[in-house]
PDB file of C-alpha atoms in Angstrom:
ATOM      1  CA  MET A   1     -15.694  18.357  48.158  1.00 52.00           C
ATOM      2  CA  ALA A   2     -13.614  21.052  49.772  1.00 59.00           C
ATOM      3  CA  TYR A   3     -10.077  20.339  50.655  1.00 63.00           C
ATOM      4  CA  GLU A   4      -8.439  21.436  53.915  1.00 65.00           C
ATOM      5  CA  PHE A   5      -5.425  23.107  52.345  1.00 66.00           C
ATOM      6  CA  LYS A   6      -5.399  26.115  49.999  1.00 71.00           C
ATOM      7  CA  SER A   7      -2.865  27.831  47.764  1.00 72.00           C
ATOM      8  CA  THR A   8      -2.915  30.742  45.245  1.00 75.00           C
ATOM      9  CA  VAL A   9      -1.285  30.630  41.927  1.00 73.00           C
ATOM     10  CA  TYR A  10       0.157  33.688  40.210  1.00 68.00           C
ATOM     11  CA  PHE A  11       1.019  33.820  36.483  1.00 67.00           C
ATOM     12  CA  PRO A  12       3.865  35.834  34.995  1.00 66.00           C
ATOM     13  CA  ASP A  13       1.900  36.782  31.946  1.00 69.00           C
ATOM     14  CA  GLU A  14      -1.517  36.712  30.247  1.00 74.00           C
ATOM     15  CA  LYS A  15      -0.528  34.168  27.740  1.00 70.00           C
ATOM     16  CA  SER A  16       0.471  31.574  30.454  1.00 69.00           C
ATOM     17  CA  HIS A  17      -2.831  32.196  32.289  1.00 75.00           C
ATOM     18  CA  ASP A  18      -4.887  31.813  29.254  1.00 75.00           C
ATOM     19  CA  SER A  19      -3.086  28.604  28.399  1.00 73.00           C
ATOM     20  CA  PHE A  20      -3.774  27.110  31.747  1.00 73.00           C
ATOM     21  CA  VAL A  21      -7.428  28.156  31.566  1.00 78.00           C
ATOM     22  CA  GLU A  22      -7.947  26.489  28.202  1.00 76.00           C
ATOM     23  CA  LYS A  23      -6.046  23.267  29.214  1.00 74.00           C
ATOM     24  CA  ALA A  24      -8.314  22.987  32.363  1.00 74.00           C
ATOM     25  CA  LYS A  25     -11.371  23.601  30.255  1.00 77.00           C
ATOM     26  CA  SER A  26     -10.511  20.979  27.618  1.00 69.00           C
ATOM     27  CA  SER A  27      -9.785  18.443  30.264  1.00 67.00           C
ATOM     28  CA  ASN A  28     -13.323  18.967  31.714  1.00 70.00           C
ATOM     29  CA  LYS A  29     -11.766  19.797  35.170  1.00 75.00           C
ATOM     30  CA  THR A  30     -12.009  22.657  37.412  1.00 81.00           C
ATOM     31  CA  LYS A  31      -8.789  24.749  37.755  1.00 75.00           C
ATOM     32  CA  SER A  32      -8.061  23.362  41.131  1.00 78.00           C
ATOM     33  CA  LYS A  33      -8.483  19.694  39.988  1.00 75.00           C
ATOM     34  CA  TYR A  34      -6.393  20.350  36.991  1.00 72.00           C
ATOM     35  CA  ILE A  35      -3.533  21.647  39.105  1.00 74.00           C
ATOM     36  CA  LEU A  36      -3.893  18.764  41.573  1.00 71.00           C
ATOM     37  CA  GLY A  37      -3.737  16.451  38.565  1.00 68.00           C
ATOM     38  CA  LEU A  38      -0.413  17.998  37.478  1.00 68.00           C
ATOM     39  CA  ILE A  39       0.993  17.704  41.006  1.00 69.00           C
ATOM     40  CA  GLN A  40      -0.084  14.095  41.283  1.00 61.00           C
ATOM     41  CA  LYS A  41       1.526  13.251  37.874  1.00 59.00           C
ATOM     42  CA  GLU A  42       4.714  14.836  38.939  1.00 58.00           C
ATOM     43  CA  ARG A  43       4.774  12.970  42.231  1.00 57.00           C
ATOM     44  CA  ALA A  44       4.066   9.747  40.312  1.00 51.00           C
ATOM     45  CA  LEU A  45       7.082  10.511  38.009  1.00 48.00           C
ATOM     46  CA  SER A  46       9.308  11.194  41.041  1.00 50.00           C
ATOM     47  CA  ASP A  47       8.257   7.988  42.992  1.00 51.00           C
ATOM     48  CA  MET A  48       8.348   5.762  39.907  1.00 48.00           C
ATOM     49  CA  PRO A  49      10.726   2.792  40.539  1.00 48.00           C
ATOM     50  CA  PRO A  50      13.561   2.379  38.090  1.00 43.00           C
ATOM     51  CA  VAL A  51      13.522  -0.443  35.558  1.00 47.00           C
ATOM     52  CA  HIS A  52      17.054  -1.458  36.090  1.00 44.00           C
ATOM     53  CA  ASN A  53      18.890  -0.751  39.397  1.00 43.00           C
ATOM     54  CA  ASP A  54      18.615   2.993  39.498  1.00 53.00           C
ATOM     55  CA  ILE A  55      20.160   3.131  35.951  1.00 58.00           C
ATOM     56  CA  LEU A  56      17.155   4.525  34.287  1.00 67.00           C
ATOM     57  CA  THR A  57      13.293   4.650  34.303  1.00 78.00           C
ATOM     58  CA  VAL A  58      11.321   4.096  31.106  1.00 78.00           C
ATOM     59  CA  LEU A  59       8.043   6.049  30.782  1.00 83.00           C
ATOM     60  CA  PRO A  60       5.027   5.480  28.550  1.00 83.00           C
ATOM     61  CA  PRO A  61       5.845   5.939  24.904  1.00 84.00           C
ATOM     62  CA  TYR A  62       5.329   9.208  23.101  1.00 86.00           C
ATOM     63  CA  TYR A  63       3.456   9.012  19.820  1.00 83.00           C
ATOM     64  CA  LYS A  64       2.537  12.455  18.566  1.00 84.00           C
ATOM     65  CA  VAL A  65       4.887  12.293  15.534  1.00 87.00           C
ATOM     66  CA  GLN A  66       3.655  13.187  12.106  1.00 86.00           C
ATOM     67  CA  PRO A  67       4.524  10.556   9.409  1.00 86.00           C
ATOM     68  CA  ILE A  68       5.993  11.809   6.193  1.00 87.00           C
ATOM     69  CA  ASP A  69       7.112   9.931   3.035  1.00 89.00           C
ATOM     70  CA  MET A  70       9.591  11.688   0.758  1.00 89.00           C
ATOM     71  CA  SER A  71      11.501  10.819  -2.373  1.00 90.00           C
ATOM     72  CA  SER A  72      13.977  12.962  -4.259  1.00 90.00           C
ATOM     73  CA  GLY A  73      17.162  12.823  -6.303  1.00 91.00           C
ATOM     74  CA  PHE A  74      20.246  14.606  -6.977  1.00 91.00           C
ATOM     75  CA  GLU A  75      23.825  14.169  -8.512  1.00 92.00           C
ATOM     76  CA  PHE A  76      27.276  15.381  -7.749  1.00 92.00           C
ATOM     77  CA  THR A  77      30.922  14.876  -8.966  1.00 91.00           C
ATOM     78  CA  LEU A  78      33.438  13.204  -6.767  1.00 91.00           C
ATOM     79  CA  PRO A  79      37.222  12.878  -7.274  1.00 91.00           C
ATOM     80  CA  LEU A  80      38.235   9.277  -7.883  1.00 89.00           C
ATOM     81  CA  LYS A  81      40.822   9.591  -5.207  1.00 90.00           C
ATOM     82  CA  ASP A  82      37.878  10.192  -2.751  1.00 90.00           C
ATOM     83  CA  LYS A  83      35.830   7.293  -3.901  1.00 86.00           C
ATOM     84  CA  TYR A  84      36.228   5.639  -0.428  1.00 86.00           C
ATOM     85  CA  LEU A  85      34.139   8.530   0.906  1.00 89.00           C
ATOM     86  CA  LEU A  86      31.327   7.792  -1.531  1.00 91.00           C
ATOM     87  CA  ARG A  87      28.703   6.632   1.045  1.00 89.00           C
ATOM     88  CA  LYS A  88      29.543   9.351   3.518  1.00 90.00           C
ATOM     89  CA  LYS A  89      29.215  11.933   0.737  1.00 92.00           C
ATOM     90  CA  ILE A  90      25.795  10.408  -0.290  1.00 93.00           C
ATOM     91  CA  MET A  91      24.455  10.478   3.255  1.00 92.00           C
ATOM     92  CA  ASP A  92      25.699  14.163   3.756  1.00 92.00           C
ATOM     93  CA  GLU A  93      23.995  15.258   0.429  1.00 91.00           C
ATOM     94  CA  ILE A  94      20.798  13.472   1.418  1.00 92.00           C
ATOM     95  CA  ASP A  95      20.761  15.149   4.874  1.00 92.00           C
ATOM     96  CA  THR A  96      21.124  18.532   3.120  1.00 92.00           C
ATOM     97  CA  ASN A  97      18.492  17.790   0.693  1.00 91.00           C
ATOM     98  CA  ILE A  98      15.986  16.550   3.279  1.00 91.00           C
ATOM     99  CA  MET A  99      16.389  19.742   5.421  1.00 91.00           C
ATOM    100  CA  ASN A 100      16.038  21.997   2.331  1.00 91.00           C
ATOM    101  CA  VAL A 101      12.969  20.241   1.214  1.00 90.00           C
ATOM    102  CA  PHE A 102      11.305  20.291   4.659  1.00 89.00           C
ATOM    103  CA  SER A 103      12.208  23.999   5.274  1.00 89.00           C
ATOM    104  CA  THR A 104      10.525  24.895   1.898  1.00 88.00           C
ATOM    105  CA  ASP A 105       7.515  23.000   2.782  1.00 86.00           C
ATOM    106  CA  ILE A 106       7.129  24.430   6.240  1.00 83.00           C
ATOM    107  CA  SER A 107       7.724  28.021   5.067  1.00 82.00           C
ATOM    108  CA  SER A 108       4.810  27.654   2.616  1.00 82.00           C
ATOM    109  CA  LYS A 109       2.553  26.783   5.605  1.00 77.00           C
ATOM    110  CA  ILE A 110       3.524  29.323   8.320  1.00 71.00           C
ATOM    111  CA  ASN A 111       3.132  33.114   8.710  1.00 69.00           C
ATOM    112  CA  ILE A 112       6.354  34.387   7.132  1.00 62.00           C
ATOM    113  CA  ASN A 113       6.092  37.628   9.172  1.00 64.00           C
ATOM    114  CA  GLN A 114       6.138  35.781  12.559  1.00 68.00           C
ATOM    115  CA  GLU A 115       8.723  36.799  15.061  1.00 67.00           C
ATOM    116  CA  LYS A 116       8.692  33.481  17.036  1.00 76.00           C
ATOM    117  CA  ASN A 117      11.075  30.613  16.177  1.00 81.00           C
ATOM    118  CA  SER A 118       9.575  27.491  14.632  1.00 84.00           C
ATOM    119  CA  LEU A 119      11.409  24.386  15.818  1.00 89.00           C
ATOM    120  CA  PHE A 120      11.145  21.077  14.030  1.00 92.00           C
ATOM    121  CA  VAL A 121      12.799  17.833  14.699  1.00 93.00           C
ATOM    122  CA  ILE A 122      12.915  15.524  11.633  1.00 93.00           C
ATOM    123  CA  ILE A 123      13.496  11.840  12.494  1.00 92.00           C
ATOM    124  CA  LYS A 124      15.009   9.434   9.722  1.00 91.00           C
ATOM    125  CA  ILE A 125      13.072   6.240  10.252  1.00 90.00           C
ATOM    126  CA  LYS A 126      14.068   4.422   7.106  1.00 89.00           C
ATOM    127  CA  LEU A 127      16.088   5.203   3.937  1.00 90.00           C
ATOM    128  CA  ASP A 128      16.385   3.266   0.617  1.00 91.00           C
ATOM    129  CA  ILE A 129      19.113   4.714  -1.495  1.00 93.00           C
ATOM    130  CA  ILE A 130      19.867   3.922  -5.204  1.00 94.00           C
ATOM    131  CA  TYR A 131      22.994   5.294  -6.849  1.00 94.00           C
ATOM    132  CA  SER A 132      25.053   4.995  -9.874  1.00 92.00           C
ATOM    133  CA  ILE A 133      28.615   5.933 -10.747  1.00 92.00           C
ATOM    134  CA  THR A 134      29.677   7.001 -14.393  1.00 90.00           C
ATOM    135  CA  SER A 135      32.908   8.494 -15.676  1.00 87.00           C
ATOM    136  CA  THR A 136      33.266  11.978 -16.831  1.00 85.00           C
ATOM    137  CA  PRO A 137      35.388  12.037 -19.979  1.00 83.00           C
ATOM    138  CA  GLU A 138      35.874  15.819 -19.872  1.00 85.00           C
ATOM    139  CA  LYS A 139      37.484  15.306 -16.299  1.00 87.00           C
ATOM    140  CA  PRO A 140      38.848  11.770 -16.147  1.00 87.00           C
ATOM    141  CA  GLU A 141      39.994  12.402 -12.594  1.00 89.00           C
ATOM    142  CA  ASN A 142      36.370  12.674 -11.385  1.00 90.00           C
ATOM    143  CA  CYS A 143      33.271  10.475 -11.523  1.00 91.00           C
ATOM    144  CA  LEU A 144      29.583  11.496 -11.577  1.00 92.00           C
ATOM    145  CA  VAL A 145      27.412  10.104  -9.003  1.00 93.00           C
ATOM    146  CA  LYS A 146      23.562  10.063  -9.362  1.00 94.00           C
ATOM    147  CA  VAL A 147      21.410   9.408  -6.424  1.00 94.00           C
ATOM    148  CA  SER A 148      17.629   8.758  -5.837  1.00 94.00           C
ATOM    149  CA  TYR A 149      16.252   7.880  -2.345  1.00 94.00           C
ATOM    150  CA  PHE A 150      12.994   7.146  -0.794  1.00 92.00           C
ATOM    151  CA  GLY A 151      12.620   7.964   2.877  1.00 91.00           C
ATOM    152  CA  ILE A 152      10.153   7.565   5.775  1.00 90.00           C
ATOM    153  CA  PHE A 153      10.366  10.254   8.223  1.00 91.00           C
ATOM    154  CA  GLY A 154       8.752  11.505  11.454  1.00 90.00           C
ATOM    155  CA  SER A 155       8.152  15.175  11.878  1.00 90.00           C
ATOM    156  CA  LEU A 156       7.771  16.790  15.292  1.00 90.00           C
ATOM    157  CA  ASN A 157       6.807  20.454  15.893  1.00 89.00           C
ATOM    158  CA  CYS A 158       8.820  21.419  19.053  1.00 88.00           C
ATOM    159  CA  SER A 159       6.426  24.371  19.938  1.00 86.00           C
ATOM    160  CA  GLU A 160       6.234  26.173  23.240  1.00 86.00           C
ATOM    161  CA  GLU A 161       2.759  24.776  23.805  1.00 86.00           C
ATOM    162  CA  MET A 162       4.035  21.186  23.452  1.00 87.00           C
ATOM    163  CA  TRP A 163       7.013  21.939  25.770  1.00 89.00           C
ATOM    164  CA  ARG A 164       4.641  23.310  28.341  1.00 88.00           C
ATOM    165  CA  GLU A 165       2.301  20.257  27.992  1.00 87.00           C
ATOM    166  CA  PHE A 166       5.089  18.197  29.757  1.00 88.00           C
ATOM    167  CA  ASN A 167       6.006  21.077  32.067  1.00 88.00           C
ATOM    168  CA  GLY A 168       9.501  21.340  30.382  1.00 89.00           C
ATOM    169  CA  THR A 169      10.451  17.839  31.445  1.00 90.00           C
ATOM    170  CA  TYR A 170      10.590  16.213  28.031  1.00 92.00           C
ATOM    171  CA  ASP A 171      13.702  17.443  26.152  1.00 91.00           C
ATOM    172  CA  PHE A 172      12.540  17.152  22.522  1.00 92.00           C
ATOM    173  CA  THR A 173      15.709  18.820  21.343  1.00 91.00           C
ATOM    174  CA  LYS A 174      17.834  15.739  22.441  1.00 91.00           C
ATOM    175  CA  ILE A 175      15.944  12.778  20.870  1.00 92.00           C
ATOM    176  CA  LYS A 176      18.365  10.063  20.080  1.00 89.00           C
ATOM    177  CA  TYR A 177      18.483   6.766  18.537  1.00 89.00           C
ATOM    178  CA  LEU A 178      19.769   4.164  21.017  1.00 86.00           C
ATOM    179  CA  LYS A 179      20.465   0.449  20.904  1.00 83.00           C
ATOM    180  CA  TYR A 180      18.144  -1.420  23.262  1.00 83.00           C
ATOM    181  CA  GLN A 181      21.069  -3.083  25.119  1.00 79.00           C
ATOM    182  CA  ASP A 182      22.346   0.429  25.978  1.00 77.00           C
ATOM    183  CA  VAL A 183      18.948   1.278  27.385  1.00 78.00           C
ATOM    184  CA  PHE A 184      18.083  -1.789  29.311  1.00 74.00           C
ATOM    185  CA  PHE A 185      21.356  -3.013  30.415  1.00 69.00           C
ATOM    186  CA  PRO A 186      24.215  -1.260  32.131  1.00 58.00           C
ATOM    187  CA  PRO A 187      26.149   0.602  29.391  1.00 52.00           C
ATOM    188  CA  ILE A 188      29.919   1.021  29.545  1.00 50.00           C
ATOM    189  CA  LYS A 189      29.285   4.679  28.967  1.00 54.00           C
ATOM    190  CA  ASN A 190      25.979   6.214  29.861  1.00 54.00           C
ATOM    191  CA  LYS A 191      24.542   7.856  26.595  1.00 57.00           C
ATOM    192  CA  PHE A 192      22.573  10.269  28.853  1.00 55.00           C
ATOM    193  CA  PRO A 193      24.990  10.992  31.690  1.00 56.00           C
ATOM    194  CA  ASN A 194      22.725  13.432  33.321  1.00 52.00           C
ATOM    195  CA  LYS A 195      19.421  11.827  32.610  1.00 50.00           C
ATOM    196  CA  LYS A 196      18.107   8.622  34.025  1.00 70.00           C
ATOM    197  CA  ILE A 197      14.552   8.791  32.631  1.00 84.00           C
ATOM    198  CA  LEU A 198      13.610   8.007  29.034  1.00 88.00           C
ATOM    199  CA  ALA A 199      10.395   8.007  26.981  1.00 89.00           C
ATOM    200  CA  PRO A 200      10.376   5.881  23.837  1.00 89.00           C
ATOM    201  CA  LEU A 201       9.100   7.187  20.727  1.00 87.00           C
ATOM    202  CA  ILE A 202       6.313   5.233  18.991  1.00 82.00           C
ATOM    203  CA  GLU A 203       7.141   4.586  15.339  1.00 81.00           C
ATOM    204  CA  PHE A 204       4.274   4.678  13.087  1.00 73.00           C
ATOM    205  CA  GLU A 205       6.130   2.583  10.384  1.00 68.00           C
ATOM    206  CA  ARG A 206       7.319  -0.857  11.280  1.00 69.00           C
ATOM    207  CA  THR A 207      10.894  -1.550  10.120  1.00 70.00           C
ATOM    208  CA  SER A 208      13.121  -4.614  10.375  1.00 71.00           C
ATOM    209  CA  ASP A 209      15.188  -2.948  13.157  1.00 79.00           C
ATOM    210  CA  ILE A 210      14.911  -5.006  16.315  1.00 78.00           C
ATOM    211  CA  SER A 211      18.110  -3.688  17.852  1.00 80.00           C
ATOM    212  CA  GLY A 212      17.137  -0.081  18.729  1.00 85.00           C
ATOM    213  CA  GLY A 213      14.753   2.792  18.600  1.00 88.00           C
ATOM    214  CA  PHE A 214      14.300   6.464  19.367  1.00 91.00           C
ATOM    215  CA  PHE A 215      14.126   7.878  23.002  1.00 92.00           C
ATOM    216  CA  ILE A 216      13.360  11.150  24.554  1.00 92.00           C
ATOM    217  CA  PRO A 217      15.382  12.171  27.612  1.00 90.00           C
ATOM    218  CA  VAL A 218      13.167  13.310  30.605  1.00 90.00           C
ATOM    219  CA  SER A 219      14.258  15.231  33.566  1.00 86.00           C
ATOM    220  CA  LYS A 220      12.523  15.394  36.904  1.00 84.00           C
ATOM    221  CA  THR A 221      12.820  19.224  37.010  1.00 86.00           C
ATOM    222  CA  GLU A 222      11.516  21.690  34.526  1.00 87.00           C
ATOM    223  CA  LYS A 223      13.683  23.150  31.691  1.00 88.00           C
ATOM    224  CA  ASN A 224      13.199  26.359  29.845  1.00 89.00           C
ATOM    225  CA  TYR A 225      12.168  26.332  26.204  1.00 88.00           C
ATOM    226  CA  PRO A 226      15.324  26.496  24.147  1.00 86.00           C
ATOM    227  CA  ILE A 227      16.519  29.809  22.815  1.00 82.00           C
ATOM    228  CA  LYS A 228      20.198  29.261  21.841  1.00 79.00           C
ATOM    229  CA  LEU A 229      19.338  26.838  19.093  1.00 81.00           C
ATOM    230  CA  ASP A 230      22.741  26.313  17.540  1.00 77.00           C
ATOM    231  CA  LYS A 231      23.811  24.757  20.847  1.00 79.00           C
ATOM    232  CA  PHE A 232      21.214  22.039  20.413  1.00 84.00           C
ATOM    233  CA  GLY A 233      22.151  21.066  16.819  1.00 87.00           C
ATOM    234  CA  PHE A 234      19.512  23.126  14.984  1.00 90.00           C
ATOM    235  CA  THR A 235      20.101  24.592  11.531  1.00 89.00           C
ATOM    236  CA  SER A 236      18.578  27.999  10.804  1.00 88.00           C
ATOM    237  CA  PHE A 237      16.481  28.627   7.676  1.00 89.00           C
ATOM    238  CA  PRO A 238      14.567  31.776   6.463  1.00 86.00           C
ATOM    239  CA  PHE A 239      11.503  32.900   8.369  1.00 84.00           C
ATOM    240  CA  ASN A 240      12.798  31.816  11.755  1.00 85.00           C
ATOM    241  CA  ILE A 241      12.648  28.170  10.944  1.00 88.00           C
ATOM    242  CA  TYR A 242      14.974  25.860  12.731  1.00 90.00           C
ATOM    243  CA  ILE A 243      15.434  22.190  11.889  1.00 92.00           C
ATOM    244  CA  LYS A 244      17.275  19.361  13.500  1.00 93.00           C
ATOM    245  CA  LEU A 245      17.759  16.064  11.634  1.00 93.00           C
ATOM    246  CA  ILE A 246      18.345  13.000  13.737  1.00 91.00           C
ATOM    247  CA  GLY A 247      18.398   9.214  13.152  1.00 86.00           C
ATOM    248  CA  PRO A 248      20.853   6.395  12.650  1.00 77.00           C
ATOM    249  CA  ASN A 249      23.835   7.079  10.383  1.00 73.00           C
ATOM    250  CA  MET A 250      25.576   4.838   7.904  1.00 70.00           C
ATOM    251  CA  TYR A 251      27.790   3.527  10.661  1.00 68.00           C
ATOM    252  CA  ALA A 252      25.224   2.757  13.326  1.00 60.00           C
ATOM    253  CA  ASN A 253      22.501   0.705  11.839  1.00 63.00           C
ATOM    254  CA  GLN A 254      21.984  -2.246   9.584  1.00 66.00           C
ATOM    255  CA  SER A 255      18.178  -2.369   9.344  1.00 78.00           C
ATOM    256  CA  ARG A 256      17.219   1.335   8.466  1.00 86.00           C
ATOM    257  CA  ILE A 257      19.443   2.288   5.690  1.00 88.00           C
ATOM    258  CA  SER A 258      20.093   0.374   2.378  1.00 87.00           C
ATOM    259  CA  PHE A 259      22.224   1.134  -0.571  1.00 89.00           C
ATOM    260  CA  THR A 260      21.667  -0.235  -4.098  1.00 90.00           C
ATOM    261  CA  LYS A 261      24.270   0.349  -6.824  1.00 91.00           C
ATOM    262  CA  MET A 262      22.955   0.479 -10.330  1.00 86.00           C
ATOM    263  CA  ASN A 263      24.849   0.261 -13.632  1.00 73.00           C
ATOM    264  CA  LYS A 264      23.613   1.211 -17.065  1.00 62.00           C
ATOM    265  CA  VAL A 265      23.195  -1.660 -19.577  1.00 49.00           C
ATOM    266  CA  GLY A 266      22.115  -0.509 -23.139  1.00 49.00           C
ATOM    267  CA  ASP A 267      18.859   1.410 -22.600  1.00 50.00           C
ATOM    268  CA  GLY A 268      18.284   0.053 -19.126  1.00 50.00           C
ATOM    269  CA  VAL A 269      19.862  -0.501 -15.743  1.00 47.00           C
ATOM    270  CA  ARG A 270      20.787  -3.491 -13.746  1.00 52.00           C
ATOM    271  CA  ILE A 271      21.523  -3.930  -9.985  1.00 51.00           C
ATOM    272  CA  VAL A 272      25.202  -4.400  -9.307  1.00 52.00           C
ATOM    273  CA  LYS A 273      25.061  -4.762  -5.690  1.00 53.00           C
ATOM    274  CA  LYS A 274      22.455  -4.260  -2.961  1.00 54.00           C
ATOM    275  CA  PHE A 275      23.444  -4.077   0.638  1.00 51.00           C
ATOM    276  CA  ARG A 276      22.578  -2.600   4.094  1.00 48.00           C
ATOM    277  CA  VAL A 277      25.176  -0.463   5.837  1.00 44.00           C
TER     278      VAL A 277
END
């Protein structure tokens, strides 16, 4: 069927044109119908009624997150006078350890001579932490902290192709953990002051957390693929790898992070205290 109105599309470069042709082909549509489908999707997004009095709109969930299990361990010394900072120090060390492990793994799988940036968002789904504290006779003012942890993570490769898949409207650089009460009820302070559309992130691993989840901010207008990555909280690693680690911290969640303190007893160990933060 021929339509009454006609428009011509110009592409700024060959790569964009080839990507368009490939996407139209993979969707089993003609080029015209593929473009029409994109326009209809954009109109549906613009016309979608808000969930809660113009505060925000919740879109269908995003599910393309790669699940990863990881366990590791480390130790560090801590001045006794700073013992009140113990859990914060443990979390900081774990975050550093996670990003180093992921960057090493990623660099082994990519072309190290590539000039393009590789952006990855790592989501902390769940953390179980075991630690012990022992004295250091050679330095009695310090203590030795040994930590092991098991974590469930989600890895998201924020590529240009994925960015274009959503026409630059899904801001994968600003995924946040939000309490459901802040999402579905009028918050005191809007967590996304310039965004009123959110897409929930489907979690592949069920947790005991019923109070919150991860959300992607969505805009009605297209955004350019990010270039100044430090502005978005990414940490740079060799071979143009950039990683952003997100997820609830020790102050924000009671269902996703647990600490277990262990003490040595003879040749074994015993649990002193197990608690969630």
